[in-house]
XYZ file of C-alpha atoms in Angstrom:
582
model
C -11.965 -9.241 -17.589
C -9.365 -6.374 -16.907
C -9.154 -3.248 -15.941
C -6.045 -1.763 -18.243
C -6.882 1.892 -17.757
C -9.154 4.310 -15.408
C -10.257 8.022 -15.997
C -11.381 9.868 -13.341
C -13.207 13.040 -13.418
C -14.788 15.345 -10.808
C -15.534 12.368 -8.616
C -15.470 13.055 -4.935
C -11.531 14.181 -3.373
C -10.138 13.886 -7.589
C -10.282 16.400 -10.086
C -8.478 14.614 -12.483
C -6.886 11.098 -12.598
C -5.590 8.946 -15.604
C -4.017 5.729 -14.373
C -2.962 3.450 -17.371
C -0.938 0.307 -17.453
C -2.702 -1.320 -14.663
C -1.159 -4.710 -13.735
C -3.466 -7.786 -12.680
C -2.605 -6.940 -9.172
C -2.085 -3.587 -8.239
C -1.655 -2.655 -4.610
C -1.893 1.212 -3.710
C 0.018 3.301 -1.287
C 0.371 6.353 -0.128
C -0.352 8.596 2.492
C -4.026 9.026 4.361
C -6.376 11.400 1.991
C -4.566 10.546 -0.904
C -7.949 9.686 -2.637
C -7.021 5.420 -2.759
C -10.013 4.707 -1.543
C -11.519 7.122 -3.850
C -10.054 4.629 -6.485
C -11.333 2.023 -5.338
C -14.903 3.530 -5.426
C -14.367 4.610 -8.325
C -13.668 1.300 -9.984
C -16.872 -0.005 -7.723
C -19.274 2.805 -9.279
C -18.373 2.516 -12.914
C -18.272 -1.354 -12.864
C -21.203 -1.758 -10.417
C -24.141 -4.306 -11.312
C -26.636 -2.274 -9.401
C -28.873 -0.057 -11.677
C -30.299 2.122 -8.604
C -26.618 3.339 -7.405
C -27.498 6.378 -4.944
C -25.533 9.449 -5.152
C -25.302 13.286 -3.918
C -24.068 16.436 -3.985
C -20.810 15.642 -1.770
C -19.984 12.566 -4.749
C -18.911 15.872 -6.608
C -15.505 17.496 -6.864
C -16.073 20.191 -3.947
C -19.697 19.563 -3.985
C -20.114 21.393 -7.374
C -22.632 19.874 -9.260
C -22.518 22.477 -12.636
C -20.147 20.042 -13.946
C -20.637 16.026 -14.069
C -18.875 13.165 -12.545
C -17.437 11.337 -14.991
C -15.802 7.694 -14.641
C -14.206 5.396 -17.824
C -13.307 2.217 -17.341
C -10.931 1.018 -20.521
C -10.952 -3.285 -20.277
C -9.901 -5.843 -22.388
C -10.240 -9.684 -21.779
C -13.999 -9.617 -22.124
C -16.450 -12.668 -21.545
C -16.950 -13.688 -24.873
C -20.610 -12.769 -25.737
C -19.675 -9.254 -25.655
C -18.198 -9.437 -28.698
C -20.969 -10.732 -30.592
C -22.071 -7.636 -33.291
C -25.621 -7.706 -31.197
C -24.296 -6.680 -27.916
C -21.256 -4.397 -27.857
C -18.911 -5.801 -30.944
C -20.095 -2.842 -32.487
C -18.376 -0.587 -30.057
C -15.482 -2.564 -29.792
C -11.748 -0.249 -29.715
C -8.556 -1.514 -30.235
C -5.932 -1.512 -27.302
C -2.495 -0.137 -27.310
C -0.676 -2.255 -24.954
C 2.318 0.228 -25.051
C 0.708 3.544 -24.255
C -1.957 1.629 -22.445
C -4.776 3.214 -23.923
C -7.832 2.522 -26.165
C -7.318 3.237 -30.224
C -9.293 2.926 -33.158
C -9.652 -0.302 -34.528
C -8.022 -1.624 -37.450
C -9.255 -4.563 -37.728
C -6.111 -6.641 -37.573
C -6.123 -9.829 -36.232
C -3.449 -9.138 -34.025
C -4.531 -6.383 -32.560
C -6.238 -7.025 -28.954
C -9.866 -5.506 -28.262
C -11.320 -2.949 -25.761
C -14.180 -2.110 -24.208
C -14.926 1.541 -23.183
C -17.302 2.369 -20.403
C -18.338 5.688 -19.445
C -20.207 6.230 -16.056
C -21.703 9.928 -15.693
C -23.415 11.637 -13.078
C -25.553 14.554 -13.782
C -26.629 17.532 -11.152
C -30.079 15.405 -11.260
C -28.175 12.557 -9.532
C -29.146 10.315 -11.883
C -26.069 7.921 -13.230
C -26.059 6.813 -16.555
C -23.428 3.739 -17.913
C -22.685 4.065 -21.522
C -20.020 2.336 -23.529
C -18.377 4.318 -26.370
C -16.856 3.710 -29.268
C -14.091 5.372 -30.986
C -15.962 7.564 -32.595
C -17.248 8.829 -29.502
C -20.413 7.229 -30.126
C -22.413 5.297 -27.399
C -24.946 3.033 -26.206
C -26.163 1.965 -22.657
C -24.758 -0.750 -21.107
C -27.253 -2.341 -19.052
C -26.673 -3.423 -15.097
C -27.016 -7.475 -16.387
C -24.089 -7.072 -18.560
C -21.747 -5.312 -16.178
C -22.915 -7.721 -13.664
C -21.163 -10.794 -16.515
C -17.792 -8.091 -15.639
C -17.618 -10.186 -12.143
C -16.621 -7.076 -10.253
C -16.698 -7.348 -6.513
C -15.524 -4.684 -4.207
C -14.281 -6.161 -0.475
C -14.536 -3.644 2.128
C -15.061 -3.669 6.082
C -18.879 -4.753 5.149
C -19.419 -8.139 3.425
C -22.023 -9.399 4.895
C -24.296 -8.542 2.170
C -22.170 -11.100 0.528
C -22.559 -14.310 2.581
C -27.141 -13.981 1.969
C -29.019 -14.867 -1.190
C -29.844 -10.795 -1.642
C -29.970 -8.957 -5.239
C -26.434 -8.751 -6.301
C -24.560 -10.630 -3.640
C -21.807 -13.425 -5.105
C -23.808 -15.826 -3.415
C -26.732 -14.882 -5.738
C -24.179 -14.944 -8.482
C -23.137 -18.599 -7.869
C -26.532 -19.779 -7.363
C -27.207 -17.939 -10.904
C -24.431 -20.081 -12.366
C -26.730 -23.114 -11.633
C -29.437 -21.971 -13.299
C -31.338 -24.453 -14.909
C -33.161 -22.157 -17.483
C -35.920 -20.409 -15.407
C -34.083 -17.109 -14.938
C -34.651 -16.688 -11.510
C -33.453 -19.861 -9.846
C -32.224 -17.286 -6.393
C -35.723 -15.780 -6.754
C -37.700 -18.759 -7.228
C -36.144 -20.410 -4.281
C -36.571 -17.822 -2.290
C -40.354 -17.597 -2.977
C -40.389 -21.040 -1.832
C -38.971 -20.596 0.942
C -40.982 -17.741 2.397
C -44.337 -19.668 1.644
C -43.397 -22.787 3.180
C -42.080 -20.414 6.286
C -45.795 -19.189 6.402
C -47.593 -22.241 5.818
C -45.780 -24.359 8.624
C -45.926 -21.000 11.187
C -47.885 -22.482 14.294
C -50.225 -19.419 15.148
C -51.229 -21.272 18.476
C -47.912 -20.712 19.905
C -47.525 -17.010 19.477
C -49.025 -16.294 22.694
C -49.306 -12.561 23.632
C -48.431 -11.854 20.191
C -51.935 -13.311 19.101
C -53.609 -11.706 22.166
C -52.461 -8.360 21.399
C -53.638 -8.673 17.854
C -57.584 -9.089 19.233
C -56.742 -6.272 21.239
C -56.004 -3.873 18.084
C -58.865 -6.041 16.196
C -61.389 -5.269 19.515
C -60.602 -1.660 19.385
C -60.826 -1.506 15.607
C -64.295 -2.653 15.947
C -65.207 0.295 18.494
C -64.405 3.192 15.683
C -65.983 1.010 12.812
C -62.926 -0.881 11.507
C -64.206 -4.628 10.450
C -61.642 -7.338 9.206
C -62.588 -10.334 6.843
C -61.316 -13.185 9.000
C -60.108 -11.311 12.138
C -56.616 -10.143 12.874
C -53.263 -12.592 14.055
C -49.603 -12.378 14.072
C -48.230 -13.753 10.658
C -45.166 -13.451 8.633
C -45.089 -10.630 5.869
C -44.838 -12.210 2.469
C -43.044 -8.807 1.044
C -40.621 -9.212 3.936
C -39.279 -12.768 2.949
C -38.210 -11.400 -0.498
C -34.449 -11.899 -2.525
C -33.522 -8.314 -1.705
C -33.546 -8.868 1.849
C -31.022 -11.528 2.270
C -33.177 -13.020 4.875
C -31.936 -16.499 3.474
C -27.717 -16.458 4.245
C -25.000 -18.835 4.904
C -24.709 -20.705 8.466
C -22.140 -22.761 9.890
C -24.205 -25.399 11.367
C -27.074 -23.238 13.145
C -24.838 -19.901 13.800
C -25.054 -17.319 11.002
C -21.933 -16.965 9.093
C -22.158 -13.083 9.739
C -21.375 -13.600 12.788
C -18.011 -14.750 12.320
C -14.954 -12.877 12.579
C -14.404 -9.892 10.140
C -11.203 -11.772 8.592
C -12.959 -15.034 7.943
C -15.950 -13.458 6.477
C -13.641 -11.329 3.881
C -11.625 -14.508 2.848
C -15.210 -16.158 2.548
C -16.087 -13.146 0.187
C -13.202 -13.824 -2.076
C -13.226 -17.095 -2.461
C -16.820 -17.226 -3.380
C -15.602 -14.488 -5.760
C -12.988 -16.928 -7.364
C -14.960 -19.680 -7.554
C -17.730 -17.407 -9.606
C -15.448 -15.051 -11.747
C -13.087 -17.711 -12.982
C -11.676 -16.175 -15.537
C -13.732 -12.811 -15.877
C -13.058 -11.409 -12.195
C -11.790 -8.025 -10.457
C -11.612 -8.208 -7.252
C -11.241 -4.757 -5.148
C -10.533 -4.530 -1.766
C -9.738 -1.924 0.276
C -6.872 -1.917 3.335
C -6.522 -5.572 2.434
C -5.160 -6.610 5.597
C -7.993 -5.215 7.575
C -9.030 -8.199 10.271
C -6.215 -10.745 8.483
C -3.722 -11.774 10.950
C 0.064 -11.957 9.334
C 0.072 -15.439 7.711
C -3.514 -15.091 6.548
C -2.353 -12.216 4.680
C 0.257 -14.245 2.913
C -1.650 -17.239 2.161
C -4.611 -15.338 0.726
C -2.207 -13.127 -1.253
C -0.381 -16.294 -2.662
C -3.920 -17.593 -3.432
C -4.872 -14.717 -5.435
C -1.564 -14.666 -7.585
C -1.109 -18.122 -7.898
C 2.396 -18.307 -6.513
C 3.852 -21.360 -4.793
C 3.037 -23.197 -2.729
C -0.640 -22.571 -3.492
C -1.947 -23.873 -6.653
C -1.922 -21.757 -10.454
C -4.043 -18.570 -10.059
C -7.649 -19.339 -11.702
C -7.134 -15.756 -13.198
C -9.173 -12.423 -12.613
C -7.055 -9.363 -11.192
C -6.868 -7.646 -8.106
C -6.591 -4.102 -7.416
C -5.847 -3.445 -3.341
C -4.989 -0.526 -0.925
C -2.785 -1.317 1.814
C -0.843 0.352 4.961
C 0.759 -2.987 5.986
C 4.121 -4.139 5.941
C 3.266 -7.790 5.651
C 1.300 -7.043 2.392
C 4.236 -5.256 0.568
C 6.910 -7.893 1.602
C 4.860 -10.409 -0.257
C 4.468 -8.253 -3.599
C 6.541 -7.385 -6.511
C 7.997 -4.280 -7.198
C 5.682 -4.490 -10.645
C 3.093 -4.618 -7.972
C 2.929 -1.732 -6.096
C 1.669 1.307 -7.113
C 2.327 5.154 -5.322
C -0.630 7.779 -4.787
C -0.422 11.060 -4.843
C -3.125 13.767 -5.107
C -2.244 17.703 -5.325
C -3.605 20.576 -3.737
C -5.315 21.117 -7.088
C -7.531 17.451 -6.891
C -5.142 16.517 -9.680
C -4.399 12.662 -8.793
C -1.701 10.481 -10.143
C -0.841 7.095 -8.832
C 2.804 6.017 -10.327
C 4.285 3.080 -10.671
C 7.402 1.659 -8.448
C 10.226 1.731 -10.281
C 12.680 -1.525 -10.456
C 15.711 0.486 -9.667
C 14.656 1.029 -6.138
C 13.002 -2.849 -5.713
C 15.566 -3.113 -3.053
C 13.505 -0.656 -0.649
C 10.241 -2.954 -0.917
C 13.023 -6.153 -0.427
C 14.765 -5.104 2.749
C 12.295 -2.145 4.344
C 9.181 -2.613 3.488
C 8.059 0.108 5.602
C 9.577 2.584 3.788
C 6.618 2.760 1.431
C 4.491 3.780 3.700
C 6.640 6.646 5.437
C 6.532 10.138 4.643
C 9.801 10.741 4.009
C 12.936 8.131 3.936
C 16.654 8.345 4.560
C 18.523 6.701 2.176
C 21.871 5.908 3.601
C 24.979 5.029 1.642
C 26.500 2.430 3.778
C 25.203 0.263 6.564
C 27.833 2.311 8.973
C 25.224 5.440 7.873
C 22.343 3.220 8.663
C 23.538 2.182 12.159
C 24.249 5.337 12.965
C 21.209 6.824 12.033
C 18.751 3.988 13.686
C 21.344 4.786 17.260
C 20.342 8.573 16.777
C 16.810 7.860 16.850
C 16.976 5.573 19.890
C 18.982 8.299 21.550
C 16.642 11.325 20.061
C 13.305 9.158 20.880
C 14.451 9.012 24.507
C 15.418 12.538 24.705
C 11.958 13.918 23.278
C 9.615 11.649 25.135
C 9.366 9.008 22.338
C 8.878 10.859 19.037
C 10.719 8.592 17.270
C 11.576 8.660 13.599
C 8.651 6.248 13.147
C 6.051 8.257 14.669
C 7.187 11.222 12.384
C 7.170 9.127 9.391
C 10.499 8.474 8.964
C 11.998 5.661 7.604
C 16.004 4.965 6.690
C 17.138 2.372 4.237
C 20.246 1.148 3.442
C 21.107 2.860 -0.255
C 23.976 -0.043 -1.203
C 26.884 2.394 -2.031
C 28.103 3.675 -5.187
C 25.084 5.967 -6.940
C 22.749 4.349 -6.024
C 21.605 5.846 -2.702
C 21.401 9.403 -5.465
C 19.113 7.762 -7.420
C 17.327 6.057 -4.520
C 16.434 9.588 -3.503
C 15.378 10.753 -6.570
C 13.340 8.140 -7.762
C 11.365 8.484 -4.041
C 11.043 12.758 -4.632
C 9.418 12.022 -8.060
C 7.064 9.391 -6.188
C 6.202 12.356 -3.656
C 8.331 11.188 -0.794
C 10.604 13.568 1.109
C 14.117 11.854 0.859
C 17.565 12.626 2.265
C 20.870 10.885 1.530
C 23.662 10.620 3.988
C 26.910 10.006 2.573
C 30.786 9.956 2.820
C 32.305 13.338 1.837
C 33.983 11.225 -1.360
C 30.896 10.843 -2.907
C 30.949 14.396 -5.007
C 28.869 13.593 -7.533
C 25.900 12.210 -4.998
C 23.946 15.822 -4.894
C 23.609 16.100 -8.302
C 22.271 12.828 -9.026
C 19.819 13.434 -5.739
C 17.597 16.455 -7.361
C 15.198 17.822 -4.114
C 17.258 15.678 -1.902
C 18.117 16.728 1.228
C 22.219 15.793 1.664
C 23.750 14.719 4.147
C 27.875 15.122 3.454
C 30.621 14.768 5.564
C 33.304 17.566 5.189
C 36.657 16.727 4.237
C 39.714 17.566 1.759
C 41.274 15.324 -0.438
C 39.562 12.631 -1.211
C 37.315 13.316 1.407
C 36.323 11.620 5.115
C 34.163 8.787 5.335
C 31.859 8.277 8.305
C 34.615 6.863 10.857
C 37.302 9.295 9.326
C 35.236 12.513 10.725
C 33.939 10.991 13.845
C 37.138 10.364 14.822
C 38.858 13.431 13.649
C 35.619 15.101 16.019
C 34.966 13.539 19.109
C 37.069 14.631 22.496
C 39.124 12.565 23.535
C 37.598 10.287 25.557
C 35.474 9.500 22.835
C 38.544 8.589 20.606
C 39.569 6.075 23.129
C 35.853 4.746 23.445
C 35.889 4.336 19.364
C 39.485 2.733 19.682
C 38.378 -0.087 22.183
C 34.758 -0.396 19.666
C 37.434 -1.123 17.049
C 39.585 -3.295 19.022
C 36.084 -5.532 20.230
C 34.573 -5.308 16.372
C 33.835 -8.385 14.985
C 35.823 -7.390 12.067
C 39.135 -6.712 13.506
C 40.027 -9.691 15.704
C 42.133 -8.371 18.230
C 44.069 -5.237 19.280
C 46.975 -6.256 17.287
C 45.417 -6.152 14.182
C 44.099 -2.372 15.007
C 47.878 -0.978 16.027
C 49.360 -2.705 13.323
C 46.722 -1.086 10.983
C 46.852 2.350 12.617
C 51.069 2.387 12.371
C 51.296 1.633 9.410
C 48.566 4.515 8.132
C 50.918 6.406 10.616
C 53.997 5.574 9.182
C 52.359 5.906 5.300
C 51.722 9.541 6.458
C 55.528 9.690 7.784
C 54.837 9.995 11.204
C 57.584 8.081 13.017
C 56.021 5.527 14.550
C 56.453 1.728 15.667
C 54.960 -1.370 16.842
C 56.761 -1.335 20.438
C 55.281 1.787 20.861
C 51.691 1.033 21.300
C 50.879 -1.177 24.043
C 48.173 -4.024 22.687
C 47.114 -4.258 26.335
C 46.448 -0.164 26.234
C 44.918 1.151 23.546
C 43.612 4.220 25.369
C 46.955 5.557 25.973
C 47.605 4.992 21.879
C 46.635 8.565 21.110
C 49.532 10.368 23.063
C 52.581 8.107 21.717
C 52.366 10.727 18.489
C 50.808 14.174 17.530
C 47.057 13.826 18.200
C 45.523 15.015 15.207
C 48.332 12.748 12.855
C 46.950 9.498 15.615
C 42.927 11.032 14.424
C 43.492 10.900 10.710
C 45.986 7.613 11.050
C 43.257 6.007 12.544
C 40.083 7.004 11.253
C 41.741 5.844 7.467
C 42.467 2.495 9.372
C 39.160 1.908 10.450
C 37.312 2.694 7.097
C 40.290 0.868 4.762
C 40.093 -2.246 7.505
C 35.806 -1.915 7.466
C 35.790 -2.255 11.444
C 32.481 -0.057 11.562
C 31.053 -1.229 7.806
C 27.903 -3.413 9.120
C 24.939 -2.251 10.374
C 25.638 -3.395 14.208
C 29.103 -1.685 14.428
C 27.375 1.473 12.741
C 25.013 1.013 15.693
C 27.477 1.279 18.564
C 29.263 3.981 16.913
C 25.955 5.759 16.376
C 25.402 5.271 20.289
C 29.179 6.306 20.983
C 28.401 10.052 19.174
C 25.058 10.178 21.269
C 27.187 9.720 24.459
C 29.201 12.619 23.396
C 26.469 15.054 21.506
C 27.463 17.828 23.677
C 30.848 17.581 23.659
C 30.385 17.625 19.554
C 29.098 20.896 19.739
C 30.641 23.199 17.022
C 31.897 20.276 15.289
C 31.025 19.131 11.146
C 29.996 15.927 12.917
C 27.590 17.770 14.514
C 26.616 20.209 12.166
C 25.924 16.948 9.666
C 24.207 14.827 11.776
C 21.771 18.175 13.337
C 20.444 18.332 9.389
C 19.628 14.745 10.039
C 18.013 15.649 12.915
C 15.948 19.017 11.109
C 14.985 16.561 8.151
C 13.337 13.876 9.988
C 11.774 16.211 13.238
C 11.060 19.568 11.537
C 13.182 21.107 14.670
């Protein structure tokens, strides 16, 4: 079975929701009270085997029960006696795969099938499961048949799970085994509860018995007679399928009382083994009591990717706030939510173009709000500011604002990084080199981030060192001269004089001392040494990896007040506004 598109109406935190195209997994993100978990119940309630579901007033869309809950569930894959004309081939649709919706049926042989069903909740409380055809036409689909659906929902509480109880997988597996009598869980059960009685040695119940002649004594004072006298004895109604007084053990210890983790994986692999083919499997916060590499082996499990063995099918719909679980996903995957002030509810898929963001920050995701930086200079500076802002405000780092920064790769692409995140729901900012004019435009709602600069512009190391004092121009120099991209302090004066000489500055080799490089800036005019040797350091890439980005970022937090005034400054306080709100 599988879930291809879910309509949500009026149901608890969502006034409206229409999520279509639903992959066989789908993990959900997004930020707390987006209504995921609502999803997830959703899918639950609509899909659920049990006939008595309880609900109330606060089920309803601000608790107003004038107008009904409504849930549709649009699947295809089907096990294979619901086509049959005498259960639900009747009510069969057809399925556009490319608008991912249910259509009439033309009954092509090509075309695939779907199966519509409607869940709706009344004032009365009362839910009723339909399934409808394309005529709008319906008929009750009974809790046996969307119990054949294989739908389990895996939440904090499995234990229900792991007994023979009405409805548990165990039960269903047991069911599977069924030699014809109907009831083999029930039967079993029965047994078990009269052979419990029968061998029960009353002799050894000690005070229990003697307090039972006491009650039958004092019964007898006020008129009260009993057949064959009162004792202690197990209740026959007690030991019955519903109570799920019969459950796993691990030699004599009850598997419930196993670690949360364990007894989840337990859950879904009994789920596997009974779905096969037929099975969703829900689970909400997925990592919840998986350590790291638990959470990647049971995710390779589910999806069948090496070096587990082939997936035996089903589909899995998850929620997650974990890193772990999003580095082992696809970008096809993942899934954002986002509900309005309205209750109106969308959850969007992640596009490819930004796949890179799930690849290298996997965090990101889960943030807030994200700074895409152009270069990995951009990024190293901006991780350095938040070390040096964290320490400064008493550990509000970007992280515990919900920041996160990426690296954007250059080019457009950090633009459409941004945008891409703002039509997700994310706050975004780019930071970029002061060449980049066409950047804003691309990044609509973006917050930029631009260097000044004429001509052609200034890139990162260009306006830092046009901006620091002085002694900050000689710590940058000496940064260059140690990078791990310039070898020596040759390389940088040869580099720098020849920008120098390029700009016609009269300048030579013999005039800057290799074994001083903090005296370099008054052998010429200052400002001609700045812009001769901030060009130098962006055309020779000493400051173009993340680390070098990072000690340039800490060199500007050395000097922050010293900056004051300055575009560096002015630039890098929007960064500061963006991510703090300050």
């Amino acid at each position: 079975m599988r879930l291809r598109r879910l309509e949500v109406e009026r149901f608890r935190g969502i006034r409206q929701l229409d999520w279509r195209k639903i992959g066989v997994t789908s993990a959900i993100v997004g930020p707390g009270d987006s209504g995921k978990s609502s999803v997830l119940d959703a899918i639950e309630r609509v899909l659920s085997p049990r006939w008595n579901l309880a609900f109330d007033d606060t089920d309803f869309w601000m608790l107003e029960t004038t107008h009904p809950i409504v849930i549709r569930a649009t699947l295809t894959d089907l096990p294979d006696h619901f086509y049959r004309d005498t259960k639900f081939g009747l009510y069969l649709q057809g399925f556009d795969e490319a608008q991912g919706v249910a259509v009439a049926p033309t009954g092509e042989a090509e075309q695939a099938s779907a199966l519509v069903i409607e869940l709706t909740v009344e004032a009365s409380l009362e839910p009723q499961w339909n399934v409808i055809n394309s005529d709008g036409e319906k008929r009750t689909i009974q809790a046996r048949d969307r119990e054949a659906l294989g739908m389990l929902r895996v939440g904090a509480y499995v234990d229900q799970h792991l007994g023979w109880s009405r409805g548990s997988v165990l039960a269903r597996l047991t069911s599977e085994g069924d030699d014809g009598d109907g009831d083999a869980v029930g039967a079993a059960l029965a047994n078990v509860a009269r052979q419990a009685r029968a061998s029960l040695q009353l002799d050894d119940l000690g005070q229990l018995a003697s307090t039972a002649k006491l009650v039958e004594e004092a019964g007898r004072n006020i008129g009260v007679n009993h057949a064959a006298g009162l004792s202690p004895h197990l209740d026959a109604g007690a030991l019955s399928v519903a109570t799920g007084a019969l459950g796993l053990h691990d030699g004599a210890v009850p598997v419930r009382r196993a670690g949360l983790g364990t007894r989840r994986l337990l859950t879904i692999a009994m789920q596997r083994e009974s779905s096969k083919e037929q099975g969703i499997t829900v689970v909400d916060e997925f990592e919840h009591g998986l350590e790291p590499h638990r959470i990647r082996r049971l995710l390779r499990v589910l999806r069948g990717k090496p070096p587990e063995a082939a997936a035996t099918g089903g589909q899995l719909v998850l929620t997650t706030h974990s890193p772990t679980v999003l580095s082992e996903l696809d970008p096809k995957e993942i899934y954002v939510a986002r509900r309005g002030s309205d209750g109106v509810m969308t959850v969007a898929h992640l596009p490819d173009a930004i796949d890179f963001v799930l690849k290298r920050v996997p965090s990101a995701l889960l943030a807030a709000k994200v700074v895409v930086a152009e270069g990995a200079t951009e990024e190293g500076i901006c991780l350095a500011l938040d070390e040096a802002w964290t320490e400064e405000l008493s550990g509000t780092s970007f992280a515990y604002r919900g920041v996160s920064v990426v690296y954007g790769h250059g080019s457009n692409q950090p633009a459409n990084t941004a945008k891409f995140l703002i039509q997700l729901g994310y706050g975004a900012a780019i930071f970029v080199d002061s060449d980049s004019n066409d950047q804003a435009g691309r990044a609509v709602g973006a917050t930029v981030l631009r260097w000044p600069g004429d001509g052609d512009g200034a890139s990162s190391e260009q306006r830092i060192a046009l901006d620091l004092p002085l002694d900050g121009l000689r710590e940058m120099i000496q940064l260059a001269v140690s990078s791990s991209k310039s070898h020596d302090a040759k390389a940088v004066r040869n580099a720098v004089v020849a920008k120098l000489q390029a700009a016609g500055v009269q300048a030579t080799d013999a005039e800057f001392d290799p074994d001083a490089p903090a005296d370099w800036p008054l052998r010429v005019d200052e400002a001609a040494f700045r812009a001769a040797f901030g060009l130098a350091a962006k055309n020779s890439k000493w400051f173009k990896d993340r680390h070098e980005g990072h000690r340039l970022g800490q060199l500007v937090a050395r000097h922050w007040t010293a900056l004051a005034n300055t575009p560096t400054r002015k630039v890098l306080e929007g960064l500061r506004e963006f991510a703090h709100g300050v």
